[in-house]
Structure formats: C-alpha cells, structure tokens
Coordinates of C-alpha atoms (C1' of nucleotides) in Angstrom, one line a residue:
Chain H
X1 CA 34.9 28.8 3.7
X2 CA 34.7 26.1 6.5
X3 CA 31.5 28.2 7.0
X4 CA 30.0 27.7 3.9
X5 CA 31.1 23.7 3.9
X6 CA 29.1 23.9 7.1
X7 CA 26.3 25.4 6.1
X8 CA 26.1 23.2 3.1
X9 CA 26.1 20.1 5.3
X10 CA 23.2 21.8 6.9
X11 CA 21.1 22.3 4.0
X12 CA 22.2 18.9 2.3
X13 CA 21.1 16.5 5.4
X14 CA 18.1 18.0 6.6
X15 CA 15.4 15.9 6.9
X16 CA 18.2 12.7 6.6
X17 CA 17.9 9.9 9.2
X18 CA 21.3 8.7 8.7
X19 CA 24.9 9.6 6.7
X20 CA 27.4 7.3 6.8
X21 CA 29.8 7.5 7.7
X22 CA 29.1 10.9 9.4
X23 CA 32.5 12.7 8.5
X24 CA 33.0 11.8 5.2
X25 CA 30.3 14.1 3.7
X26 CA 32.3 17.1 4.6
X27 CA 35.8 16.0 3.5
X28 CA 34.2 15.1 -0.1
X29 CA 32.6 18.5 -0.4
X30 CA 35.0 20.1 1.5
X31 CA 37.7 18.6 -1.5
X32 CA 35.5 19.1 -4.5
X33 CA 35.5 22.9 -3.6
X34 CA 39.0 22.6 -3.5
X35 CA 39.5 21.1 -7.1
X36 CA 36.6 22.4 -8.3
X37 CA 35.4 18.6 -9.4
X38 CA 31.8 18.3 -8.8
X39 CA 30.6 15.0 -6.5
X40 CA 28.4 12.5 -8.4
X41 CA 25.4 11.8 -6.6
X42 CA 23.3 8.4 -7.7
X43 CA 19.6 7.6 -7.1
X44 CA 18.5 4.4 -8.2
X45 CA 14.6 3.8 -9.3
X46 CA 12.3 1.1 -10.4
X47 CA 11.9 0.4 -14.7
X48 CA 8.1 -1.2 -14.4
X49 CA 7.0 1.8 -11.6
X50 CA 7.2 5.5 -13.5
X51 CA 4.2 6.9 -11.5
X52 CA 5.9 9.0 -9.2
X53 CA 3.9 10.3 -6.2
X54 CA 5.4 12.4 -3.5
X55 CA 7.0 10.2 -1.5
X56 CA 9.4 9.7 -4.7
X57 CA 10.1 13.2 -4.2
X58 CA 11.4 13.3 -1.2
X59 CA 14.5 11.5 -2.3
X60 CA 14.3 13.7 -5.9
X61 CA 14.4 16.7 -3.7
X62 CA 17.7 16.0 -2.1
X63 CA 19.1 15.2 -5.8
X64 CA 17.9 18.9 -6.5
X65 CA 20.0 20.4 -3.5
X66 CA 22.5 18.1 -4.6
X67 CA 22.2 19.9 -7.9
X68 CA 21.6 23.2 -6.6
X69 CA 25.3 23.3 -5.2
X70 CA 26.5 22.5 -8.8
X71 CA 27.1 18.5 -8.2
X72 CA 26.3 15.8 -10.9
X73 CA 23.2 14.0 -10.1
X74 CA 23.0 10.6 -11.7
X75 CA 19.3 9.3 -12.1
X76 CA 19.2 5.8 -12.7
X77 CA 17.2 3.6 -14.1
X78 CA 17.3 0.3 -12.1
X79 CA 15.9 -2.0 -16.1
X80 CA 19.0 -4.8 -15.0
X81 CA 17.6 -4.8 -11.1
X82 CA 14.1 -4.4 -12.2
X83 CA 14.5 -8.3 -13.5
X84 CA 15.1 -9.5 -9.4
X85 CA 12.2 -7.4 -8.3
X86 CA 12.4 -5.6 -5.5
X87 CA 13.3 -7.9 -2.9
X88 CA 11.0 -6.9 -0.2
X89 CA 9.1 -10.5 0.1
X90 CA 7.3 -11.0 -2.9
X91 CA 9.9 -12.7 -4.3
X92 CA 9.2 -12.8 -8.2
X93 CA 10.9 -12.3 -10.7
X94 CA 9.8 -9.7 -13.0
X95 CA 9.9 -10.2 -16.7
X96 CA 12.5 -8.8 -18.9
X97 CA 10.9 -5.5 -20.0
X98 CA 11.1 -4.5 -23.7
X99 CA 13.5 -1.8 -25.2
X100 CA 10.6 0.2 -25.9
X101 CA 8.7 -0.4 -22.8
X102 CA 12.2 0.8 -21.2
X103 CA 12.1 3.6 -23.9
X104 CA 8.5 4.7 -22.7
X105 CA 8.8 4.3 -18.9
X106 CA 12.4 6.5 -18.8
X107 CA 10.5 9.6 -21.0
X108 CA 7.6 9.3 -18.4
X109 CA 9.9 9.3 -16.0
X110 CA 11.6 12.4 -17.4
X111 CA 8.4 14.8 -17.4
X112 CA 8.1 13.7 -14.4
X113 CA 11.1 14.3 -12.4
X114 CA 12.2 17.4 -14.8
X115 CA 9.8 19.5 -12.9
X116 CA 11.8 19.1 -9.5
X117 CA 15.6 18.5 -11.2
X118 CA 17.2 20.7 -13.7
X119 CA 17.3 18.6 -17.1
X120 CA 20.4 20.4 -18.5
X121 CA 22.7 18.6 -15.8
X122 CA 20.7 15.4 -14.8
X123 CA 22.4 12.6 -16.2
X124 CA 19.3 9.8 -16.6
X125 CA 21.0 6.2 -17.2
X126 CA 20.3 2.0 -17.5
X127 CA 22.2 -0.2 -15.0
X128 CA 21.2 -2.7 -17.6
X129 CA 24.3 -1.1 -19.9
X130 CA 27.1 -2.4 -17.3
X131 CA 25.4 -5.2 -15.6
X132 CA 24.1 -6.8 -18.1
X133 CA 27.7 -7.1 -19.8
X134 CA 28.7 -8.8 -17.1
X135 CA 29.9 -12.5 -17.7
X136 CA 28.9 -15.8 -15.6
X137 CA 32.6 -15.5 -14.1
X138 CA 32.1 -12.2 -13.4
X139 CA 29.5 -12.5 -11.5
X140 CA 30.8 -15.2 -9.1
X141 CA 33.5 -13.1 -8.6
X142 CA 31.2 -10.3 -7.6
X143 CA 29.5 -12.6 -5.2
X144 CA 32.7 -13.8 -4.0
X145 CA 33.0 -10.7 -2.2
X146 CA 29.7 -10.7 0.2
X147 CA 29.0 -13.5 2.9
X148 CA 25.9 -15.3 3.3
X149 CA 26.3 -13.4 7.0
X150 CA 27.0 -10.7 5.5
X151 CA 24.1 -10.7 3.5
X152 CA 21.4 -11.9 6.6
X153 CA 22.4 -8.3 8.2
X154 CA 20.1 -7.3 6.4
X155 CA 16.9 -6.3 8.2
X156 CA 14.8 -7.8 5.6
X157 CA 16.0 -10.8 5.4
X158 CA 16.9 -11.2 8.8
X159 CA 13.3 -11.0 9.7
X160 CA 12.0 -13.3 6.7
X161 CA 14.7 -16.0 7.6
X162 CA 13.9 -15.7 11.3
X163 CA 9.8 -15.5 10.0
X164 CA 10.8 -19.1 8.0
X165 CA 9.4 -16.7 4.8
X166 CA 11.2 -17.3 1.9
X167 CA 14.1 -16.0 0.7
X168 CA 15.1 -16.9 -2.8
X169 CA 18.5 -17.2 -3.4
X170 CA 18.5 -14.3 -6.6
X171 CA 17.5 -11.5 -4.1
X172 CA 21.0 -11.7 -3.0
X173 CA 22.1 -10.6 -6.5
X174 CA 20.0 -7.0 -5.7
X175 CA 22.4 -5.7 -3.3
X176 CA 25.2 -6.8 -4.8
X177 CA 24.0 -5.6 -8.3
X178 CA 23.1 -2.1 -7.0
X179 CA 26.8 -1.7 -5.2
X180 CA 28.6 -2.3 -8.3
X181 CA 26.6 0.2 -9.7
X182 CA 28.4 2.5 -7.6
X183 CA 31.4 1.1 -8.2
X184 CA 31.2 1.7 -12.2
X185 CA 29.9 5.1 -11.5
X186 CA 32.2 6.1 -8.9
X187 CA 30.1 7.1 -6.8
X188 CA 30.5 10.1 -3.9
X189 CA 27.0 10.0 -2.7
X190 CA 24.5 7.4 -2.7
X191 CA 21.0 8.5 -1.6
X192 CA 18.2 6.2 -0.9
X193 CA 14.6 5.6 1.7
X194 CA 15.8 4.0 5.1
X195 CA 14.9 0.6 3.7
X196 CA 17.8 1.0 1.1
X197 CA 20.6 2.2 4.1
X198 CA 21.7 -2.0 3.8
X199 CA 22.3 -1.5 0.2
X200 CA 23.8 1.5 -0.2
X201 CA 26.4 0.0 2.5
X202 CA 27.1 -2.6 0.3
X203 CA 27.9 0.0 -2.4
X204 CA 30.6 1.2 0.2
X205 CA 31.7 -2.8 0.9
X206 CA 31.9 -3.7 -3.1
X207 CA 33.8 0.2 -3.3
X208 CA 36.8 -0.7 -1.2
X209 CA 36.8 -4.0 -2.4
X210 CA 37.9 -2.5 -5.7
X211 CA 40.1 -0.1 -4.8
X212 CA 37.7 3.2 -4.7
X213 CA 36.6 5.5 -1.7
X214 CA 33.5 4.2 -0.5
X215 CA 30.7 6.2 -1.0
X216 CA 28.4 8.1 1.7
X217 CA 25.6 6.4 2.5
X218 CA 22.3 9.1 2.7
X219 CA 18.9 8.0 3.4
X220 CA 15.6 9.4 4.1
X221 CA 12.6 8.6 6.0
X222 CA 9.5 6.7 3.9
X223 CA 6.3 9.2 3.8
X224 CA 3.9 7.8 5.5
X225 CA 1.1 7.8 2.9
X226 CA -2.3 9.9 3.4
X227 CA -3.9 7.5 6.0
X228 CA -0.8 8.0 8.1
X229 CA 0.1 4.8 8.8
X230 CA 1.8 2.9 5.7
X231 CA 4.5 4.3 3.7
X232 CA 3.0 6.2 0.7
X233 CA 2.4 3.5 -2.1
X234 CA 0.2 3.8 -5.4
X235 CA -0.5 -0.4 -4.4
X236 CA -2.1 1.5 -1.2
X237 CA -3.7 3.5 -3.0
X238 CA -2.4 6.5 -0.1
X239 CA -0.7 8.6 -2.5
X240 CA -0.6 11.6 -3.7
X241 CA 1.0 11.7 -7.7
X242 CA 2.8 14.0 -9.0
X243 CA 0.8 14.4 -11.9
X244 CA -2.4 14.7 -10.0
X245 CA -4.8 17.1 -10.9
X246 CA -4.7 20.5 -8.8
X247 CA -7.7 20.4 -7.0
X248 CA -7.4 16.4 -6.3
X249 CA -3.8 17.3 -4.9
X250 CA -5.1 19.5 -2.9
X251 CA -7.3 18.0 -1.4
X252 CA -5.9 15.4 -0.8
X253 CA -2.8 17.2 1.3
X254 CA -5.5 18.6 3.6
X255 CA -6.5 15.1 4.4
X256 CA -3.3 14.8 6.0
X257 CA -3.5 14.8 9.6
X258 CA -2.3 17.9 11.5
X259 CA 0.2 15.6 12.8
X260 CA 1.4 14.0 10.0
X261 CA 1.9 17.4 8.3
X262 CA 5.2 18.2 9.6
X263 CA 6.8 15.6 8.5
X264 CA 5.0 17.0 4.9
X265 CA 6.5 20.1 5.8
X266 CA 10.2 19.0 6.5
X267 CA 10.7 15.9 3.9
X268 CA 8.3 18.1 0.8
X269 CA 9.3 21.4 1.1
X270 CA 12.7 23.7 1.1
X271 CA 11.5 25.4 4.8
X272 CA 14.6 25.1 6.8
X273 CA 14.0 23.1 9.7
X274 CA 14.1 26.2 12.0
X275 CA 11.3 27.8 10.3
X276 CA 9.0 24.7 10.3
X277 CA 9.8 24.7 14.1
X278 CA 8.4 28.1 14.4
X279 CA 5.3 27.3 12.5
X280 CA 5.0 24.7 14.9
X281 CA 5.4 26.5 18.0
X282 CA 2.8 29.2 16.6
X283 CA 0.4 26.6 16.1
X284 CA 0.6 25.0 19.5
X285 CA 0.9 28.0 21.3
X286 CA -2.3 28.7 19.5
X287 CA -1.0 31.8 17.2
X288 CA -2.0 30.1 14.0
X289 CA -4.6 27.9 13.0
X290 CA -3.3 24.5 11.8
X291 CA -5.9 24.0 8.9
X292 CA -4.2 27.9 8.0
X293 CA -0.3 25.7 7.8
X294 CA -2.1 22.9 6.3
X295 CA -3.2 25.1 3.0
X296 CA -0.1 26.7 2.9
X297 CA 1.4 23.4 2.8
X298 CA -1.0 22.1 -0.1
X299 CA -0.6 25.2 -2.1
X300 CA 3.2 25.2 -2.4
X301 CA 3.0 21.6 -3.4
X302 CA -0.2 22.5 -6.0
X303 CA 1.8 25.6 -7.2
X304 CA 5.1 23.2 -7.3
X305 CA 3.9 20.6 -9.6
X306 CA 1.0 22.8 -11.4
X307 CA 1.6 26.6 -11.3
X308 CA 0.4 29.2 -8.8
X309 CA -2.8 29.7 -10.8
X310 CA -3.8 26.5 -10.6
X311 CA -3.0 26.2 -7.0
X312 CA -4.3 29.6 -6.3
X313 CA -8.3 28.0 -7.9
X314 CA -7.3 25.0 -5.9
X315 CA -7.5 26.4 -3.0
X316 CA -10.7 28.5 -4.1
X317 CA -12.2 25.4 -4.7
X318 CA -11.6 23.4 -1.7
X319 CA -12.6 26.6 0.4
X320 CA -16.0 26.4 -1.6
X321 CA -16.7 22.6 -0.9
X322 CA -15.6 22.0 2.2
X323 CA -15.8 24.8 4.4
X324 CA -18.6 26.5 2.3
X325 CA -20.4 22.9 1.9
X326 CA -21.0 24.2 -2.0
X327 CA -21.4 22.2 -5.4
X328 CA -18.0 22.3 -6.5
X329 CA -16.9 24.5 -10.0
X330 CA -17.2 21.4 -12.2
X331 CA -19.8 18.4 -11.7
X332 CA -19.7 15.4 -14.2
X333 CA -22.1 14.5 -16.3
X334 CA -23.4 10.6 -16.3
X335 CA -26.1 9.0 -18.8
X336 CA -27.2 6.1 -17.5
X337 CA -30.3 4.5 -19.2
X338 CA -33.7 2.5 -17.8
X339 CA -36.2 0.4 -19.6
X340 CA -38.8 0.8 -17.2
X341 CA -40.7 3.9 -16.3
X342 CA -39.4 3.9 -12.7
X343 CA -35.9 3.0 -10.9
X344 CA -35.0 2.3 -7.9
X345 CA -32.6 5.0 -6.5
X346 CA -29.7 2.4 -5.5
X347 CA -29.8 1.6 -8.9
X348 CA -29.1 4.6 -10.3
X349 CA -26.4 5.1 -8.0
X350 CA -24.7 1.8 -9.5
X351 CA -25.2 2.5 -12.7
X352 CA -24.2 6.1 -12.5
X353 CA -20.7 4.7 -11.0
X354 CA -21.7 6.6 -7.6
X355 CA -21.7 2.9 -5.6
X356 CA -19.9 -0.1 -6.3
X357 CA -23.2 -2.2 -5.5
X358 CA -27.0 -2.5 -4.8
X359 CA -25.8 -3.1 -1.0
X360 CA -23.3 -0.4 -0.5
X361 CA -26.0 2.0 -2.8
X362 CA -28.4 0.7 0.2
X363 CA -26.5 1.4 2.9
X364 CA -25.1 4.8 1.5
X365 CA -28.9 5.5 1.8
X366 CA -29.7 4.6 5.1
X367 CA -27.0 6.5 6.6
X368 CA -28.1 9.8 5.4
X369 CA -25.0 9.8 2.4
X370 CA -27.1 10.1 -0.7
X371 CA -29.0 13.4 -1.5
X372 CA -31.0 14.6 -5.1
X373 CA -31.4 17.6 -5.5
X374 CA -30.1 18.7 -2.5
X375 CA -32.8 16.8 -0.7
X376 CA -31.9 13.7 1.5
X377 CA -32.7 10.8 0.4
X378 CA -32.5 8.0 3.5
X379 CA -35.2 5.7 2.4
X380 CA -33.4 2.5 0.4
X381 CA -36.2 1.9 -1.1
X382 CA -36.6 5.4 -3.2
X383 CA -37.9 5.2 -6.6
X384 CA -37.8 8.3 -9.2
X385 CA -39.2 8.3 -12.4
X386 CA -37.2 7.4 -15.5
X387 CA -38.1 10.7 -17.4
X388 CA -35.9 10.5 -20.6
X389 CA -33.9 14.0 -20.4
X390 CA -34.4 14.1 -16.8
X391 CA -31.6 15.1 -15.2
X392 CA -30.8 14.7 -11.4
X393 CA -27.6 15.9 -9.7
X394 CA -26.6 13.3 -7.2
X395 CA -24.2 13.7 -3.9
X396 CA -22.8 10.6 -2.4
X397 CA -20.6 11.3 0.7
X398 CA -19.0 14.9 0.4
X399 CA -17.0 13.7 -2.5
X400 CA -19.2 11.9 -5.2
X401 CA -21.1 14.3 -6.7
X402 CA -22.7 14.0 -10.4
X403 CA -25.2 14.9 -12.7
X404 CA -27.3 11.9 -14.1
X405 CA -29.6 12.1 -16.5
X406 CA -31.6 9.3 -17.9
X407 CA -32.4 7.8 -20.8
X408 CA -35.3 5.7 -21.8
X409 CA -35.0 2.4 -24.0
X410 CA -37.5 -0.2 -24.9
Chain F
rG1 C1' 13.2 -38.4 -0.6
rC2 C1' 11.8 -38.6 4.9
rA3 C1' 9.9 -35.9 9.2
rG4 C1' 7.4 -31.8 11.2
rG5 C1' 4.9 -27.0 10.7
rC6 C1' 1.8 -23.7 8.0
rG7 C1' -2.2 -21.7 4.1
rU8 C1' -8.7 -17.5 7.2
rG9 C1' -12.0 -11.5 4.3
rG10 C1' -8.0 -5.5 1.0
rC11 C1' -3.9 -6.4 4.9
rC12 C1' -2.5 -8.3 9.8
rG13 C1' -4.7 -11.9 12.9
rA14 C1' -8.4 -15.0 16.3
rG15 C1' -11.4 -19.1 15.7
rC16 C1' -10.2 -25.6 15.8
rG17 C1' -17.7 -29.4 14.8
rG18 C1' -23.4 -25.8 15.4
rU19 C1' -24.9 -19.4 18.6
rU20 C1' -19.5 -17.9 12.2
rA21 C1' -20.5 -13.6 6.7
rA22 C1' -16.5 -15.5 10.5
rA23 C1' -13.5 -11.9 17.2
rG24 C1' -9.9 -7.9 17.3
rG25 C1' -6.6 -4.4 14.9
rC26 C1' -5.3 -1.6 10.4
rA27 C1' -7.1 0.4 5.9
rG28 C1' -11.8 2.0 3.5
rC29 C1' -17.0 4.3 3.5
rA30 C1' -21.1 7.3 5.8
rG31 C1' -23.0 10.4 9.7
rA32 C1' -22.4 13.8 13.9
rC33 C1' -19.4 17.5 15.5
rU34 C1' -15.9 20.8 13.6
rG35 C1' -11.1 24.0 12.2
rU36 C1' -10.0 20.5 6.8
rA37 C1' -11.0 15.2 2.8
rA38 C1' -7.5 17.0 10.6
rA39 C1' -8.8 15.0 15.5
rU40 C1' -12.8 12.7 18.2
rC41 C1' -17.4 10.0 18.6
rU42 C1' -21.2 6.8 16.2
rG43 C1' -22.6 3.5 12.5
rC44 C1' -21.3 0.5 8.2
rC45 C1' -17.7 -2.5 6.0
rG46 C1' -18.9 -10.3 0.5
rG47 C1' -22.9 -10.3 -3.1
rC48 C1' -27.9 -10.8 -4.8
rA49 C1' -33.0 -9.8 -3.8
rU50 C1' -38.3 -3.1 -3.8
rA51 C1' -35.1 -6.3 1.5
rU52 C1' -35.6 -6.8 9.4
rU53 C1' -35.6 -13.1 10.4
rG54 C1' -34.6 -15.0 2.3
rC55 C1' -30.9 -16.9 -1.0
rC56 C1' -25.9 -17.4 -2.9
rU57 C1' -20.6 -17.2 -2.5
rA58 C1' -16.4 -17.4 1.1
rC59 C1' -11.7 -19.7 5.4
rG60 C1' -5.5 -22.9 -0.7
rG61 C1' -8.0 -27.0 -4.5
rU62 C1' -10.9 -31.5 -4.7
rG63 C1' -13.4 -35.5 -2.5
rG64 C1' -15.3 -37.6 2.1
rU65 C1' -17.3 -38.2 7.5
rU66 C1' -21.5 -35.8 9.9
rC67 C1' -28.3 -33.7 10.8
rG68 C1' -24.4 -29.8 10.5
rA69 C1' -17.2 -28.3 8.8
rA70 C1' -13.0 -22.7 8.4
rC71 C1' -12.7 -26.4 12.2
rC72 C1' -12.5 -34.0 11.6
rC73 C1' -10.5 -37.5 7.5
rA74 C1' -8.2 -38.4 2.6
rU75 C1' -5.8 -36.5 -1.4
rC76 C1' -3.7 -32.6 -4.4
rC77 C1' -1.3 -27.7 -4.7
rG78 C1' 1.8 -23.9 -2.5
rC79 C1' 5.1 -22.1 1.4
rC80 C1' 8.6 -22.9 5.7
rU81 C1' 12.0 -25.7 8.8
rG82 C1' 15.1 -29.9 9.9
rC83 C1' 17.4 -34.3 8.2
rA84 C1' 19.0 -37.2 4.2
rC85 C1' 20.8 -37.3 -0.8
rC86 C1' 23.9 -35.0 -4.4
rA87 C1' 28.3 -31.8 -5.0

RNA sequence: GCAGGCGUGGCCGAGCGGUUAAAGGCAGCAGACUGUAAAUCUGCCGGCAUAUUGCCUACGGUGGUUCGAACCCAUCCGCCUGCACCA
C-alpha cells in the first residue's frame, strides 16, 4: 500500500520543479485512499487566450495523471481574473468579455483539452461565478489578509518595484483573487508553471486564513518555445498548437534542438524519467541517432493530437522534404496577375505571398533562396514572361514552395 | 503640485552634433555543411526604385537652434522615484 502511495508520488511529480510543502502530497493521497474521497485538483487558465499550444499541455498533462488515479480535476476558467490581466508587466486591464465570447472561448477550449483529459470527469468552471458575487466589504476583507510585504515577495513585482516599472495597484487583486478560488473550491492540489508557485502559495495563505488545509503547491517548468530560448508563447510566435496541422507539427518538433528535446521528452510525454535517461545515454554513447529520438518524439506528439495515420504520413512527408530534398505531397496553388507582358521575378514573389517585399524578394535572390522550376534563380533582376496560363512552381528557402500561375489583364 | 530620472529598430540594449538605417546580443531569414526545419560556419536582417555610391521613412509627439540632430533648446505626451498635499 505505502508502495503504491509511493509510486504514485513518483508518477504524479515527475517533471515538477517544486511541491510544497514536500510531505503533504503523500498524507492527502495517502488519506483519500483511505476514505475513498477523491482529491480535487484546480488549474487555472486565461478567458481571452483559448489557443492552446504545447506548452499548455504540460500542465494539462499532469491534470490527466491527476485523473488517471481517479481524482477530480477542476479546469478553470480564470473570466473574473481575465479582467486584471495577467499581471506580468503589461499592466492593462482587459475588457470585460461577453457571455457569449465566454460561451465561445470555454467550448474551444473544450475540444481542445478533451483530447488529453477525460471529459466524463473534468469539471470545466468560471471564477467569475464566486468572485464576481463578491461585495466591496468583501473584498477589503479579503485584502485584509495579505501585506503589501507580503505581496512584494513576489518575484515579479519585486523586480518591477526594484526596476522603478510600474506596478498598478489592481495586480494585487490577482493573487489574492486566484487563492480564494482555492478556498471556495477546497482545493487539495493546485498546479501551475513556476511563474505561478507565488500564487498558488497564496492559495495556501488565504486557506488557513479560513480555516481549511492549505493546499499543495505543484508547479512545472515553462517550455522553452521552438527557438529554445523564450518560454513557448503564440505572441512569440515559438509554438507549437495543439490544433496544428500534422505535418506542420511535425515539423516543427524536429526543429527543436537535440538539446532542447529532452526536456520535450520529459514535460510532453508519459516516458518515465528512467527511460528518457536511457534514450539519452544511447544517444550519447552513440547507440542511437538523435534525429532517430527526435522523430519518435514528433510522432507520438503528431499521433497524440491527430491519429497514428496522420502522424505515420507526417513523418513520410518530412522524410521526403528534408532528407530526400523532394517537392512535398501537396504544393499550393497561387494566381497572381500582370498587365504587362513581362515581370520582374521579385515581383512575383511578392505578389504570390512568397516575400514580404521587393527587398527581401531581392535579397532572397541573391543568396541563392529562390529557384523556378527547379533551376536557381540568383540574379535580382530576373524577368519571366507573363504568359496567361503559365504556370511556374516557385521554392523560397526549403519551406515556401508554390505553384504560380499568371494571369494577364489589360 | 515641486524636484529628479527615463522614453532608441520585433525584443533587450549602445550611441549623446556629422564617418548612424543607427554598435552588440536575442529572435527571424537565406546559404554552406549535415544527421533534421538539430549543431556549427557564412551572409542578410526599414521601405521604395529593373538597383553598387539614388530617394523616402525611422530613435515618444510637435516646434526650434545648426551647413548638419537620436544626440542641443522649448513644449507636449507617457512612465518611474522622492518629497509635499489630502486622508
């Protein structure tokens, strides 16, 4: 029994940087065995974001082997929150969303997360429905309970303050908002990235204060995004979405470096920690090929999200483009038109959408990144003929790749 | 309200009268190489112009000083800090 508690522990943390405090994860799981009284597990997300890219599942991940061991996994929808804005320095505030724009962003967040969690026992809720009942009095009572001190502890706002940034006096309401969220839910376990661990603790804080046992405080480490360097972000534009297409997904996990891609491996994947150790070792010691781990890793995530077909043609296709320097399957087609009997390459390369302007079409050029036809085409100054019907298949880079075709008006 | 500080390209961050489309870093793009949209190296990285030395736009806004301003002055806007005021 004490086994299994243990190995549970083992299989709940992994990948966690910290759980707070340390002890208190085993006596709660160790006493809902006992009763038989499932833990309640709460994840708070953004109303105005509902794009979820992977670093969102990292988090949803841990709900699931939350889940998995039969716990109640609260998924909530941060609408009340969502009006401070996420206080991370841009300090607006956001405006009140709509019922329906609620409505629409929670469903798109269901199809979303109901292909990780199990929708039968996911209980998806508004911290709009408690907080927003709150009264004026109510409030200052709530706030009552924090000090300003209290409140600078946190890194964010230490820095900023320190920084002389601005810190508006409503980003102290986050915190405190999101920690009586946990104290109306009764929370057992609140997970969060490493930038929440101040707010989760404040969950714990506004817990005693009223009389509950303070949650446990579980956070996970931000995913770098595909460049490596900043945290995975759609504002980035380092992400990889959920709802990306299969080959795009792909693709795009094998632009992670090798070294990046065990933290893929750990934070995006059920591989215990052992065995991703072991592919590591082989790969170091030379006994696999890292490119090999790397298309594993992409086609578990492609086959997660889109099906084992789908990643199975993924991986086809990214064999046949990149390693095979091939056309790939599918190559869109582009009309563009001309209303003289000539054009100037760059401009067809603008005009197709291929570059964003004459100059980068230019300089695409003259560094050997534009072919027709298979042919290079290095000299800026390329004309072709404005043929109506013609059409010219187009490579920019390894990536852009179209089939123009041109049509003449007068 | 008073005093001081700050505002530079997608981001960070130098520059403090000309040699600045603006150092350096990050991100991005292309090429080489390859084992991948890895790593490394090289080049590019505001726009327009059939284009090496041309023009336009750009260093919070506006208006000045100057042959010449991101750099000096005035003013406005925004942000920060301290003090004062109020409570």
């Amino acid at each position: 029994m004490t086994e299994t508690i243990q190995q549970q522990i083992q299989f709940l943390t992994k990948g966690c940087v910290d759980v707070v405090p340390s002890d208190a994860l085993r006596k709660k799981l160790q006493r809902s065995w006992e009763k038989g009284e499932p833990l309640t597990i709460k994840v708070g997300f953004d109303p105005s974001a509902p794009d979820l890219h992977l670093g969102h599942t990292v988090i949803i991940r841990k709900m699931r082997h939350f889940q998995q061991l039969g716990h109640r996994v609260v998924f909530l929808i941060g609408d009340f929150t969502g009006l401070i804005g996420d206080p991370t320095g841009k300090n607006t505030t956001r405006p009140q969303l709509t019922p329906e724009e609620i409505e629409t962003n929670a469903a798109t967040y269901r199809r979303q997360i109901f292909k990780l969690l199990d929708p039968e026992t996911t209980v998806v809720d508004f911290n709009s429905k408690w907080l927003g009942r709150l009264s004026s009095a109510e409030w200052i009572r709530l706030a009552a309970k924090v000090t300003v001190a209290q409140m600078l502890e946190r890194d964010d706002f230490r820095t900023r303050y320190e920084a002389q940034k601005p810190i508006a006096l409503h980003e102290f309401l986050y915190p405190l908002a999101q920690a009586y969220d946990s104290v109306v839910l009764k929370c057992d376990v609140e997970l969060g990235g490493t930038d929440q661990l101040f707010n989760l603790l404040m969950g714990r804080h506004l817990m005693k204060e009223h009389g509950l046992e303070p949650q446990v405080a579980m956070t996970l480490p931000l995913l770098e995004g595909l460049d490596g360097v900043e945290k995975m972000s759609k504002s980035l534009g380092n992400y990889v979405a959920i709802e990306d297409p299969p080959n795009e997904m792909f693709g795009k996990l094998m632009s992670v470096s090798d070294d990046l891609m065990w933290k893929y491996w750990l934070l995006l994947t059920d591989r215990t920690a052992e065995d991703i150790e072991k592919m590591k070792a082989d790969v170091n010691e030379g006994r696999r090929h890292p490119m090999e781990v790397k298309k594993d890793l992409a086609r578990s995530l492609v086959e997660e999200f889109h099906g084992a077909d789908a990643a199975e043609s993924a991986e086809g296709e990214f064999g046949r483009v990149f390693s095979g320097r091939k056309l790939p399957a599918e190559i869109p087609e582009v009309e563009i038109t001309s209303e003289t009997p000539t054009m100037l390459l760059s401009k067809v390369l603008v005009q197709a959408g291929l570059a964003v302007s004459n100059s980068e079409a230019r300089r695409l050029m003259s560094q050997g990144g534009v072919k027709v036809d298979g042919e290079g085409a290095g000299d800026p100054k390329m004309i072709i003929s404005a043929i109506s019907g013609q059409s010219l298949l187009i490579q920019v880079g390894k990536r852009r790749i179209a089939r123009v075709s041109i049509v003449k008006t007068d």
